[in-house]
N, CA, C and O atoms as a Tripos MOL2 file, in Angstrom:
@<TRIPOS>MOLECULE
protein
  280   279    70     0     0
PROTEIN
NO_CHARGES

@<TRIPOS>ATOM
      1 N         -95.3650  -89.9730  129.0930 N.3       1 MET1
      2 CA        -94.1590  -89.5840  129.7850 C.3       1 MET1
      3 C         -92.9890  -89.5700  128.8050 C.2       1 MET1
      4 O         -92.9610  -90.3160  127.8270 O.2       1 MET1
      5 N         -92.0300  -88.7020  129.0980 N.am      2 GLN2
      6 CA        -90.8370  -88.6110  128.2760 C.3       2 GLN2
      7 C         -89.6660  -88.2240  129.1590 C.2       2 GLN2
      8 O         -89.8470  -87.6850  130.2500 O.2       2 GLN2
      9 N         -88.4800  -88.5010  128.6830 N.am      3 ALA3
     10 CA        -87.2800  -88.0980  129.4150 C.3       3 ALA3
     11 C         -87.1260  -86.5830  129.3490 C.2       3 ALA3
     12 O         -87.4180  -85.9640  128.3250 O.2       3 ALA3
     13 N         -86.6730  -86.0030  130.4270 N.am      4 LEU4
     14 CA        -86.4670  -84.5590  130.4620 C.3       4 LEU4
     15 C         -85.4510  -84.1240  129.4060 C.2       4 LEU4
     16 O         -85.5200  -83.0000  128.9090 O.2       4 LEU4
     17 N         -84.5250  -84.9930  129.0660 N.am      5 SER5
     18 CA        -83.5160  -84.6510  128.0570 C.3       5 SER5
     19 C         -84.1230  -84.4160  126.6760 C.2       5 SER5
     20 O         -83.4770  -83.8090  125.8210 O.2       5 SER5
     21 N         -85.3540  -84.8850  126.4370 N.am      6 THR6
     22 CA        -86.0210  -84.6780  125.1480 C.3       6 THR6
     23 C         -87.0690  -83.5710  125.2040 C.2       6 THR6
     24 O         -87.7670  -83.3310  124.2190 O.2       6 THR6
     25 N         -87.1860  -82.9000  126.3400 N.am      7 ALA7
     26 CA        -88.2010  -81.8570  126.5120 C.3       7 ALA7
     27 C         -87.8560  -80.6130  125.6930 C.2       7 ALA7
     28 O         -86.6880  -80.3340  125.4240 O.2       7 ALA7
     29 N         -88.8750  -79.8860  125.3120 N.am      8 ALA8
     30 CA        -88.7100  -78.6840  124.4870 C.3       8 ALA8
     31 C         -88.4570  -77.4530  125.3550 C.2       8 ALA8
     32 O         -89.1300  -77.2680  126.3700 O.2       8 ALA8
     33 N         -87.5070  -76.6190  124.9750 N.am      9 PRO9
     34 CA        -87.2550  -75.3750  125.7050 C.3       9 PRO9
     35 C         -88.4900  -74.4680  125.7040 C.2       9 PRO9
     36 O         -89.2310  -74.4050  124.7230 O.2       9 PRO9
     37 N         -88.6910  -73.7730  126.8150 N.am     10 GLY10
     38 CA        -89.7940  -72.8350  126.9280 C.3      10 GLY10
     39 C         -91.0810  -73.4440  127.4510 C.2      10 GLY10
     40 O         -92.0330  -72.7140  127.7280 O.2      10 GLY10
     41 N         -91.1370  -74.7420  127.5910 N.am     11 LYS11
     42 CA        -92.3590  -75.4000  128.0600 C.3      11 LYS11
     43 C         -92.2470  -75.7600  129.5310 C.2      11 LYS11
     44 O         -91.1510  -75.8960  130.0750 O.2      11 LYS11
     45 N         -93.4140  -75.9120  130.1690 N.am     12 VAL12
     46 CA        -93.4950  -76.2870  131.5750 C.3      12 VAL12
     47 C         -93.8800  -77.7600  131.6550 C.2      12 VAL12
     48 O         -94.7650  -78.2220  130.9350 O.2      12 VAL12
     49 N         -93.2060  -78.4900  132.5390 N.am     13 TYR13
     50 CA        -93.4360  -79.9190  132.7110 C.3      13 TYR13
     51 C         -93.5760  -80.2420  134.1910 C.2      13 TYR13
     52 O         -93.0740  -79.5090  135.0430 O.2      13 TYR13
     53 N         -94.2570  -81.3370  134.4930 N.am     14 THR14
     54 CA        -94.3490  -81.8570  135.8560 C.3      14 THR14
     55 C         -93.4570  -83.0830  135.9500 C.2      14 THR14
     56 O         -93.5360  -83.9830  135.1140 O.2      14 THR14
     57 N         -92.6130  -83.1170  136.9620 N.am     15 ILE15
     58 CA        -91.7150  -84.2500  137.1420 C.3      15 ILE15
     59 C         -92.5160  -85.4300  137.6900 C.2      15 ILE15
     60 O         -93.1640  -85.3180  138.7310 O.2      15 ILE15
     61 N         -92.4690  -86.5480  136.9920 N.am     16 LYS16
     62 CA        -93.1730  -87.7660  137.4050 C.3      16 LYS16
     63 C         -92.3050  -88.6130  138.3190 C.2      16 LYS16
     64 O         -92.7630  -89.0620  139.3690 O.2      16 LYS16
     65 N         -91.0490  -88.8380  137.9290 N.am     17 TRP17
     66 CA        -90.1100  -89.5600  138.7850 C.3      17 TRP17
     67 C         -88.6800  -89.2370  138.3910 C.2      17 TRP17
     68 O         -88.4020  -88.8110  137.2700 O.2      17 TRP17
     69 N         -87.7650  -89.4550  139.3590 N.am     18 MET18
     70 CA        -86.3450  -89.2100  139.1450 C.3      18 MET18
     71 C         -85.5650  -90.3650  139.7660 C.2      18 MET18
     72 O         -85.9450  -90.8810  140.8170 O.2      18 MET18
     73 N         -84.4860  -90.7640  139.1220 N.am     19 PHE19
     74 CA        -83.5560  -91.6940  139.7500 C.3      19 PHE19
     75 C         -82.1590  -91.3750  139.2760 C.2      19 PHE19
     76 O         -81.9800  -90.7140  138.2530 O.2      19 PHE19
     77 N         -81.1830  -91.8300  140.0010 N.am     20 GLY20
     78 CA        -79.7940  -91.5620  139.6700 C.3      20 GLY20
     79 C         -78.9380  -91.6090  140.9090 C.2      20 GLY20
     80 O         -79.3340  -92.1750  141.9280 O.2      20 GLY20
     81 N         -77.7710  -91.0190  140.8250 N.am     21 LEU21
     82 CA        -76.8630  -90.9890  141.9640 C.3      21 LEU21
     83 C         -77.4740  -90.1580  143.0890 C.2      21 LEU21
     84 O         -78.0030  -89.0750  142.8380 O.2      21 LEU21
     85 N         -77.4070  -90.6510  144.3290 N.am     22 PRO22
     86 CA        -77.9870  -89.9010  145.4580 C.3      22 PRO22
     87 C         -77.4290  -88.4890  145.5900 C.2      22 PRO22
     88 O         -78.1600  -87.5680  145.9530 O.2      22 PRO22
     89 N         -76.1470  -88.3090  145.3000 N.am     23 GLU23
     90 CA        -75.5440  -86.9790  145.4140 C.3      23 GLU23
     91 C         -76.1750  -85.9970  144.4290 C.2      23 GLU23
     92 O         -76.4260  -84.8400  144.7650 O.2      23 GLU23
     93 N         -76.4260  -86.4700  143.2190 N.am     24 VAL24
     94 CA        -77.0420  -85.6210  142.1910 C.3      24 VAL24
     95 C         -78.4850  -85.3160  142.5570 C.2      24 VAL24
     96 O         -78.9260  -84.1720  142.4450 O.2      24 VAL24
     97 N         -79.2250  -86.3300  142.9930 N.am     25 LEU25
     98 CA        -80.6190  -86.1180  143.3760 C.3      25 LEU25
     99 C         -80.7370  -85.1650  144.5600 C.2      25 LEU25
    100 O         -81.6760  -84.3700  144.6120 O.2      25 LEU25
    101 N         -79.8090  -85.2250  145.5100 N.am     26 ASN26
    102 CA        -79.8410  -84.3060  146.6480 C.3      26 ASN26
    103 C         -79.6500  -82.8650  146.1980 C.2      26 ASN26
    104 O         -80.3120  -81.9620  146.7110 O.2      26 ASN26
    105 N         -78.7530  -82.6440  145.2480 N.am     27 ILE27
    106 CA        -78.5400  -81.2850  144.7330 C.3      27 ILE27
    107 C         -79.8060  -80.7760  144.0470 C.2      27 ILE27
    108 O         -80.2120  -79.6320  144.2510 O.2      27 ILE27
    109 N         -80.4250  -81.6280  143.2370 N.am     28 ILE28
    110 CA        -81.6560  -81.2330  142.5410 C.3      28 ILE28
    111 C         -82.7680  -80.9530  143.5430 C.2      28 ILE28
    112 O         -83.4850  -79.9620  143.4110 O.2      28 ILE28
    113 N         -82.9180  -81.8160  144.5410 N.am     29 ARG29
    114 CA        -83.9700  -81.6190  145.5510 C.3      29 ARG29
    115 C         -83.7140  -80.3930  146.4170 C.2      29 ARG29
    116 O         -84.6650  -79.7490  146.8600 O.2      29 ARG29
    117 N         -82.4480  -80.0530  146.6680 N.am     30 ASN30
    118 CA        -82.1280  -78.8410  147.4310 C.3      30 ASN30
    119 C         -82.5570  -77.5840  146.6850 C.2      30 ASN30
    120 O         -82.7080  -76.5230  147.2910 O.2      30 ASN30
    121 N         -82.7530  -77.6950  145.3870 N.am     31 CYS31
    122 CA        -83.2490  -76.5760  144.5720 C.3      31 CYS31
    123 C         -84.7710  -76.5930  144.4770 C.2      31 CYS31
    124 O         -85.3510  -75.9190  143.6250 O.2      31 CYS31
    125 N         -85.4180  -77.3620  145.3510 N.am     32 GLN32
    126 CA        -86.8800  -77.4900  145.4090 C.3      32 GLN32
    127 C         -87.4480  -78.0540  144.1180 C.2      32 GLN32
    128 O         -88.5330  -77.6690  143.6820 O.2      32 GLN32
    129 N         -86.7000  -78.9740  143.5090 N.am     33 ILE33
    130 CA        -87.1500  -79.6810  142.3120 C.3      33 ILE33
    131 C         -87.2280  -81.1520  142.6750 C.2      33 ILE33
    132 O         -86.2070  -81.7890  142.9360 O.2      33 ILE33
    133 N         -88.4420  -81.6910  142.6920 N.am     34 GLU34
    134 CA        -88.6510  -83.0870  143.0860 C.3      34 GLU34
    135 C         -89.8850  -83.6300  142.3870 C.2      34 GLU34
    136 O         -90.5360  -82.9120  141.6270 O.2      34 GLU34
    137 N         -90.2120  -84.8900  142.6370 N.am     35 GLU35
    138 CA        -91.3940  -85.4980  142.0300 C.3      35 GLU35
    139 C         -92.6320  -84.6540  142.3410 C.2      35 GLU35
    140 O         -92.8500  -84.2610  143.4880 O.2      35 GLU35
    141 N         -93.4330  -84.3800  141.3230 N.am     36 GLY36
    142 CA        -94.6260  -83.5560  141.4810 C.3      36 GLY36
    143 C         -94.3960  -82.0740  141.2470 C.2      36 GLY36
    144 O         -95.3570  -81.3110  141.1480 O.2      36 GLY36
    145 N         -93.1440  -81.6510  141.1560 N.am     37 SER37
    146 CA        -92.8210  -80.2380  140.9370 C.3      37 SER37
    147 C         -93.0330  -79.8670  139.4760 C.2      37 SER37
    148 O         -92.8370  -80.6840  138.5770 O.2      37 SER37
    149 N         -93.4340  -78.6330  139.2600 N.am     38 GLU38
    150 CA        -93.4990  -78.0970  137.9050 C.3      38 GLU38
    151 C         -92.2000  -77.3670  137.6290 C.2      38 GLU38
    152 O         -91.7470  -76.5520  138.4320 O.2      38 GLU38
    153 N         -91.6110  -77.6670  136.4910 N.am     39 ILE39
    154 CA        -90.3620  -77.0200  136.0980 C.3      39 ILE39
    155 C         -90.4940  -76.4990  134.6760 C.2      39 ILE39
    156 O         -91.3380  -76.9540  133.9040 O.2      39 ILE39
    157 N         -89.6570  -75.5520  134.3540 N.am     40 ARG40
    158 CA        -89.5930  -75.0200  132.9980 C.3      40 ARG40
    159 C         -88.2030  -75.3400  132.4480 C.2      40 ARG40
    160 O         -87.2010  -75.2470  133.1570 O.2      40 ARG40
    161 N         -88.1660  -75.7140  131.1820 N.am     41 VAL41
    162 CA        -86.8950  -75.9040  130.4940 C.3      41 VAL41
    163 C         -86.5610  -74.5590  129.8660 C.2      41 VAL41
    164 O         -87.2420  -74.1120  128.9430 O.2      41 VAL41
    165 N         -85.5090  -73.9160  130.3680 N.am     42 PHE42
    166 CA        -85.1550  -72.5850  129.8890 C.3      42 PHE42
    167 C         -84.3060  -72.6390  128.6260 C.2      42 PHE42
    168 O         -84.4930  -71.8430  127.7050 O.2      42 PHE42
    169 N         -83.3710  -73.5850  128.5910 N.am     43 GLU43
    170 CA        -82.4830  -73.6330  127.4370 C.3      43 GLU43
    171 C         -81.8780  -75.0240  127.3130 C.2      43 GLU43
    172 O         -81.5990  -75.6860  128.3130 O.2      43 GLU43
    173 N         -81.6820  -75.4540  126.0790 N.am     44 LYS44
    174 CA        -80.9500  -76.6840  125.7970 C.3      44 LYS44
    175 C         -79.6500  -76.2820  125.1280 C.2      44 LYS44
    176 O         -79.6250  -75.3840  124.2860 O.2      44 LYS44
    177 N         -78.5740  -76.9470  125.5060 N.am     45 PHE45
    178 CA        -77.2820  -76.6870  124.8900 C.3      45 PHE45
    179 C         -76.5640  -78.0100  124.6900 C.2      45 PHE45
    180 O         -77.0300  -79.0470  125.1610 O.2      45 PHE45
    181 N         -75.4680  -77.9830  124.0180 N.am     46 ASN46
    182 CA        -74.7310  -79.2020  123.7070 C.3      46 ASN46
    183 C         -74.2910  -79.8980  124.9960 C.2      46 ASN46
    184 O         -73.3830  -79.4280  125.6810 O.2      46 ASN46
    185 N         -74.9350  -81.0160  125.3200 N.am     47 GLY47
    186 CA        -74.5570  -81.7910  126.4970 C.3      47 GLY47
    187 C         -75.4080  -81.5550  127.7260 C.2      47 GLY47
    188 O         -75.1500  -82.1740  128.7580 O.2      47 GLY47
    189 N         -76.4140  -80.6880  127.6710 N.am     48 GLY48
    190 CA        -77.2270  -80.4540  128.8580 C.3      48 GLY48
    191 C         -78.3480  -79.4680  128.6460 C.2      48 GLY48
    192 O         -78.6590  -79.0780  127.5210 O.2      48 GLY48
    193 N         -78.9510  -79.0730  129.7570 N.am     49 LEU49
    194 CA        -80.0260  -78.0940  129.6990 C.3      49 LEU49
    195 C         -80.1300  -77.3370  131.0020 C.2      49 LEU49
    196 O         -79.6170  -77.7750  132.0320 O.2      49 LEU49
    197 N         -80.7930  -76.2030  130.9530 N.am     50 ILE50
    198 CA        -81.0450  -75.3830  132.1300 C.3      50 ILE50
    199 C         -82.5200  -75.5060  132.4560 C.2      50 ILE50
    200 O         -83.3800  -75.2320  131.6180 O.2      50 ILE50
    201 N         -82.8060  -75.9230  133.6900 N.am     51 ILE51
    202 CA        -84.1830  -76.0600  134.1460 C.3      51 ILE51
    203 C         -84.3540  -75.2300  135.4080 C.2      51 ILE51
    204 O         -83.3780  -74.8270  136.0420 O.2      51 ILE51
    205 N         -85.5910  -74.9840  135.7580 N.am     52 GLY52
    206 CA        -85.8280  -74.2500  136.9890 C.3      52 GLY52
    207 C         -87.2900  -74.1920  137.3350 C.2      52 GLY52
    208 O         -88.1600  -74.6010  136.5670 O.2      52 GLY52
    209 N         -87.5310  -73.6690  138.5210 N.am     53 ASN53
    210 CA        -88.8940  -73.4370  138.9920 C.3      53 ASN53
    211 C         -89.0190  -71.9470  139.3020 C.2      53 ASN53
    212 O         -88.2620  -71.1420  138.7590 O.2      53 ASN53
    213 N         -89.9500  -71.5720  140.1540 N.am     54 LYS54
    214 CA        -90.1490  -70.1570  140.4630 C.3      54 LYS54
    215 C         -88.9840  -69.5680  141.2500 C.2      54 LYS54
    216 O         -88.7880  -68.3530  141.2600 O.2      54 LYS54
    217 N         -88.2040  -70.4390  141.9160 N.am     55 HIS55
    218 CA        -87.1950  -69.9490  142.8490 C.3      55 HIS55
    219 C         -85.7530  -70.1210  142.3860 C.2      55 HIS55
    220 O         -84.9120  -69.2650  142.6620 O.2      55 HIS55
    221 N         -85.4550  -71.2120  141.6860 N.am     56 LYS56
    222 CA        -84.0680  -71.5060  141.3390 C.3      56 LYS56
    223 C         -83.9540  -72.0670  139.9350 C.2      56 LYS56
    224 O         -84.9140  -72.5890  139.3690 O.2      56 LYS56
    225 N         -82.7460  -71.9450  139.3850 N.am     57 ARG57
    226 CA        -82.4140  -72.5430  138.0860 C.3      57 ARG57
    227 C         -81.1340  -73.3290  138.2600 C.2      57 ARG57
    228 O         -80.2390  -72.9340  139.0060 O.2      57 ARG57
    229 N         -81.0600  -74.4630  137.5510 N.am     58 ILE58
    230 CA        -79.8390  -75.2660  137.5800 C.3      58 ILE58
    231 C         -79.5500  -75.7990  136.1810 C.2      58 ILE58
    232 O         -80.4490  -75.9700  135.3580 O.2      58 ILE58
    233 N         -78.2800  -76.0540  135.9420 N.am     59 ALA59
    234 CA        -77.8560  -76.6970  134.6980 C.3      59 ALA59
    235 C         -77.5930  -78.1650  135.0110 C.2      59 ALA59
    236 O         -76.9140  -78.4830  135.9880 O.2      59 ALA59
    237 N         -78.1300  -79.0570  134.1850 N.am     60 ILE60
    238 CA        -77.8950  -80.4840  134.3710 C.3      60 ILE60
    239 C         -77.4680  -81.1000  133.0420 C.2      60 ILE60
    240 O         -77.8030  -80.6010  131.9680 O.2      60 ILE60
    241 N         -76.7320  -82.1780  133.1440 N.am     61 SER61
    242 CA        -76.2510  -82.8520  131.9400 C.3      61 SER61
    243 C         -77.3780  -83.6420  131.2970 C.2      61 SER61
    244 O         -78.3910  -83.9360  131.9330 O.2      61 SER61
    245 N         -77.1900  -83.9810  130.0360 N.am     62 ASP62
    246 CA        -78.1660  -84.8290  129.3440 C.3      62 ASP62
    247 C         -78.2810  -86.1900  130.0200 C.2      62 ASP62
    248 O         -79.3650  -86.7720  130.0540 O.2      62 ASP62
    249 N         -77.1660  -86.7090  130.5650 N.am     63 ASP63
    250 CA        -77.2080  -87.9960  131.2590 C.3      63 ASP63
    251 C         -78.1370  -87.9450  132.4700 C.2      63 ASP63
    252 O         -78.9430  -88.8520  132.6760 O.2      63 ASP63
    253 N         -78.0230  -86.8840  133.2680 N.am     64 ALA64
    254 CA        -78.8960  -86.7400  134.4320 C.3      64 ALA64
    255 C         -80.3370  -86.4970  133.9960 C.2      64 ALA64
    256 O         -81.2670  -87.0430  134.5890 O.2      64 ALA64
    257 N         -80.5240  -85.6820  132.9640 N.am     65 ALA65
    258 CA        -81.8730  -85.3800  132.4700 C.3      65 ALA65
    259 C         -82.5630  -86.6100  131.8930 C.2      65 ALA65
    260 O         -83.7910  -86.7010  131.9230 O.2      65 ALA65
    261 N         -81.7930  -87.5500  131.3730 N.am     66 ALA66
    262 CA        -82.3830  -88.7790  130.8190 C.3      66 ALA66
    263 C         -82.9830  -89.6480  131.9130 C.2      66 ALA66
    264 O         -83.8180  -90.5050  131.6250 O.2      66 ALA66
    265 N         -82.5720  -89.4450  133.1670 N.am     67 ARG67
    266 CA        -83.0780  -90.2260  134.2940 C.3      67 ARG67
    267 C         -84.2340  -89.5440  135.0080 C.2      67 ARG67
    268 O         -84.6750  -89.9960  136.0650 O.2      67 ARG67
    269 N         -84.7220  -88.4590  134.4280 N.am     68 ILE68
    270 CA        -85.8740  -87.7280  134.9800 C.3      68 ILE68
    271 C         -86.9990  -87.8210  133.9710 C.2      68 ILE68
    272 O         -86.8270  -87.4420  132.8120 O.2      68 ILE68
    273 N         -88.1450  -88.3190  134.3950 N.am     69 GLN69
    274 CA        -89.3020  -88.4470  133.5040 C.3      69 GLN69
    275 C         -90.3100  -87.3480  133.8020 C.2      69 GLN69
    276 O         -90.6270  -87.0760  134.9610 O.2      69 GLN69
    277 N         -90.8080  -86.7210  132.7460 N.am     70 VAL70
    278 CA        -91.8000  -85.6520  132.8840 C.3      70 VAL70
    279 C         -93.0470  -86.0200  132.1190 C.2      70 VAL70
    280 O         -94.0110  -85.2550  132.1040 O.2      70 VAL70
@<TRIPOS>BOND
     1     1     2 1
     2     2     3 1
     3     3     4 2
     4     3     5 am
     5     5     6 1
     6     6     7 1
     7     7     8 2
     8     7     9 am
     9     9    10 1
    10    10    11 1
    11    11    12 2
    12    11    13 am
    13    13    14 1
    14    14    15 1
    15    15    16 2
    16    15    17 am
    17    17    18 1
    18    18    19 1
    19    19    20 2
    20    19    21 am
    21    21    22 1
    22    22    23 1
    23    23    24 2
    24    23    25 am
    25    25    26 1
    26    26    27 1
    27    27    28 2
    28    27    29 am
    29    29    30 1
    30    30    31 1
    31    31    32 2
    32    31    33 am
    33    33    34 1
    34    34    35 1
    35    35    36 2
    36    35    37 am
    37    37    38 1
    38    38    39 1
    39    39    40 2
    40    39    41 am
    41    41    42 1
    42    42    43 1
    43    43    44 2
    44    43    45 am
    45    45    46 1
    46    46    47 1
    47    47    48 2
    48    47    49 am
    49    49    50 1
    50    50    51 1
    51    51    52 2
    52    51    53 am
    53    53    54 1
    54    54    55 1
    55    55    56 2
    56    55    57 am
    57    57    58 1
    58    58    59 1
    59    59    60 2
    60    59    61 am
    61    61    62 1
    62    62    63 1
    63    63    64 2
    64    63    65 am
    65    65    66 1
    66    66    67 1
    67    67    68 2
    68    67    69 am
    69    69    70 1
    70    70    71 1
    71    71    72 2
    72    71    73 am
    73    73    74 1
    74    74    75 1
    75    75    76 2
    76    75    77 am
    77    77    78 1
    78    78    79 1
    79    79    80 2
    80    79    81 am
    81    81    82 1
    82    82    83 1
    83    83    84 2
    84    83    85 am
    85    85    86 1
    86    86    87 1
    87    87    88 2
    88    87    89 am
    89    89    90 1
    90    90    91 1
    91    91    92 2
    92    91    93 am
    93    93    94 1
    94    94    95 1
    95    95    96 2
    96    95    97 am
    97    97    98 1
    98    98    99 1
    99    99   100 2
   100    99   101 am
   101   101   102 1
   102   102   103 1
   103   103   104 2
   104   103   105 am
   105   105   106 1
   106   106   107 1
   107   107   108 2
   108   107   109 am
   109   109   110 1
   110   110   111 1
   111   111   112 2
   112   111   113 am
   113   113   114 1
   114   114   115 1
   115   115   116 2
   116   115   117 am
   117   117   118 1
   118   118   119 1
   119   119   120 2
   120   119   121 am
   121   121   122 1
   122   122   123 1
   123   123   124 2
   124   123   125 am
   125   125   126 1
   126   126   127 1
   127   127   128 2
   128   127   129 am
   129   129   130 1
   130   130   131 1
   131   131   132 2
   132   131   133 am
   133   133   134 1
   134   134   135 1
   135   135   136 2
   136   135   137 am
   137   137   138 1
   138   138   139 1
   139   139   140 2
   140   139   141 am
   141   141   142 1
   142   142   143 1
   143   143   144 2
   144   143   145 am
   145   145   146 1
   146   146   147 1
   147   147   148 2
   148   147   149 am
   149   149   150 1
   150   150   151 1
   151   151   152 2
   152   151   153 am
   153   153   154 1
   154   154   155 1
   155   155   156 2
   156   155   157 am
   157   157   158 1
   158   158   159 1
   159   159   160 2
   160   159   161 am
   161   161   162 1
   162   162   163 1
   163   163   164 2
   164   163   165 am
   165   165   166 1
   166   166   167 1
   167   167   168 2
   168   167   169 am
   169   169   170 1
   170   170   171 1
   171   171   172 2
   172   171   173 am
   173   173   174 1
   174   174   175 1
   175   175   176 2
   176   175   177 am
   177   177   178 1
   178   178   179 1
   179   179   180 2
   180   179   181 am
   181   181   182 1
   182   182   183 1
   183   183   184 2
   184   183   185 am
   185   185   186 1
   186   186   187 1
   187   187   188 2
   188   187   189 am
   189   189   190 1
   190   190   191 1
   191   191   192 2
   192   191   193 am
   193   193   194 1
   194   194   195 1
   195   195   196 2
   196   195   197 am
   197   197   198 1
   198   198   199 1
   199   199   200 2
   200   199   201 am
   201   201   202 1
   202   202   203 1
   203   203   204 2
   204   203   205 am
   205   205   206 1
   206   206   207 1
   207   207   208 2
   208   207   209 am
   209   209   210 1
   210   210   211 1
   211   211   212 2
   212   211   213 am
   213   213   214 1
   214   214   215 1
   215   215   216 2
   216   215   217 am
   217   217   218 1
   218   218   219 1
   219   219   220 2
   220   219   221 am
   221   221   222 1
   222   222   223 1
   223   223   224 2
   224   223   225 am
   225   225   226 1
   226   226   227 1
   227   227   228 2
   228   227   229 am
   229   229   230 1
   230   230   231 1
   231   231   232 2
   232   231   233 am
   233   233   234 1
   234   234   235 1
   235   235   236 2
   236   235   237 am
   237   237   238 1
   238   238   239 1
   239   239   240 2
   240   239   241 am
   241   241   242 1
   242   242   243 1
   243   243   244 2
   244   243   245 am
   245   245   246 1
   246   246   247 1
   247   247   248 2
   248   247   249 am
   249   249   250 1
   250   250   251 1
   251   251   252 2
   252   251   253 am
   253   253   254 1
   254   254   255 1
   255   255   256 2
   256   255   257 am
   257   257   258 1
   258   258   259 1
   259   259   260 2
   260   259   261 am
   261   261   262 1
   262   262   263 1
   263   263   264 2
   264   263   265 am
   265   265   266 1
   266   266   267 1
   267   267   268 2
   268   267   269 am
   269   269   270 1
   270   270   271 1
   271   271   272 2
   272   271   273 am
   273   273   274 1
   274   274   275 1
   275   275   276 2
   276   275   277 am
   277   277   278 1
   278   278   279 1
   279   279   280 2
@<TRIPOS>SUBSTRUCTURE
     1 MET1         2 RESIDUE 1 A MET
     2 GLN2         6 RESIDUE 1 A GLN
     3 ALA3        10 RESIDUE 1 A ALA
     4 LEU4        14 RESIDUE 1 A LEU
     5 SER5        18 RESIDUE 1 A SER
     6 THR6        22 RESIDUE 1 A THR
     7 ALA7        26 RESIDUE 1 A ALA
     8 ALA8        30 RESIDUE 1 A ALA
     9 PRO9        34 RESIDUE 1 A PRO
    10 GLY10       38 RESIDUE 1 A GLY
    11 LYS11       42 RESIDUE 1 A LYS
    12 VAL12       46 RESIDUE 1 A VAL
    13 TYR13       50 RESIDUE 1 A TYR
    14 THR14       54 RESIDUE 1 A THR
    15 ILE15       58 RESIDUE 1 A ILE
    16 LYS16       62 RESIDUE 1 A LYS
    17 TRP17       66 RESIDUE 1 A TRP
    18 MET18       70 RESIDUE 1 A MET
    19 PHE19       74 RESIDUE 1 A PHE
    20 GLY20       78 RESIDUE 1 A GLY
    21 LEU21       82 RESIDUE 1 A LEU
    22 PRO22       86 RESIDUE 1 A PRO
    23 GLU23       90 RESIDUE 1 A GLU
    24 VAL24       94 RESIDUE 1 A VAL
    25 LEU25       98 RESIDUE 1 A LEU
    26 ASN26      102 RESIDUE 1 A ASN
    27 ILE27      106 RESIDUE 1 A ILE
    28 ILE28      110 RESIDUE 1 A ILE
    29 ARG29      114 RESIDUE 1 A ARG
    30 ASN30      118 RESIDUE 1 A ASN
    31 CYS31      122 RESIDUE 1 A CYS
    32 GLN32      126 RESIDUE 1 A GLN
    33 ILE33      130 RESIDUE 1 A ILE
    34 GLU34      134 RESIDUE 1 A GLU
    35 GLU35      138 RESIDUE 1 A GLU
    36 GLY36      142 RESIDUE 1 A GLY
    37 SER37      146 RESIDUE 1 A SER
    38 GLU38      150 RESIDUE 1 A GLU
    39 ILE39      154 RESIDUE 1 A ILE
    40 ARG40      158 RESIDUE 1 A ARG
    41 VAL41      162 RESIDUE 1 A VAL
    42 PHE42      166 RESIDUE 1 A PHE
    43 GLU43      170 RESIDUE 1 A GLU
    44 LYS44      174 RESIDUE 1 A LYS
    45 PHE45      178 RESIDUE 1 A PHE
    46 ASN46      182 RESIDUE 1 A ASN
    47 GLY47      186 RESIDUE 1 A GLY
    48 GLY48      190 RESIDUE 1 A GLY
    49 LEU49      194 RESIDUE 1 A LEU
    50 ILE50      198 RESIDUE 1 A ILE
    51 ILE51      202 RESIDUE 1 A ILE
    52 GLY52      206 RESIDUE 1 A GLY
    53 ASN53      210 RESIDUE 1 A ASN
    54 LYS54      214 RESIDUE 1 A LYS
    55 HIS55      218 RESIDUE 1 A HIS
    56 LYS56      222 RESIDUE 1 A LYS
    57 ARG57      226 RESIDUE 1 A ARG
    58 ILE58      230 RESIDUE 1 A ILE
    59 ALA59      234 RESIDUE 1 A ALA
    60 ILE60      238 RESIDUE 1 A ILE
    61 SER61      242 RESIDUE 1 A SER
    62 ASP62      246 RESIDUE 1 A ASP
    63 ASP63      250 RESIDUE 1 A ASP
    64 ALA64      254 RESIDUE 1 A ALA
    65 ALA65      258 RESIDUE 1 A ALA
    66 ALA66      262 RESIDUE 1 A ALA
    67 ARG67      266 RESIDUE 1 A ARG
    68 ILE68      270 RESIDUE 1 A ILE
    69 GLN69      274 RESIDUE 1 A GLN
    70 VAL70      278 RESIDUE 1 A VAL
């Protein structure tokens, strides 16, 4: 397992677990991204990354990504 913040762009990962502020987790889950979901890291940029699944993409900060294990 590794933190999502260290994941390589262009690869597909399965989310093992997530924790953090409930408001942030609700936004991520509303995008159909939750434990057991497969996600792709589309791009890494200074301070965050863009992730998504077949339906949606979201930008998250490195702080939030560090609390997601893949």
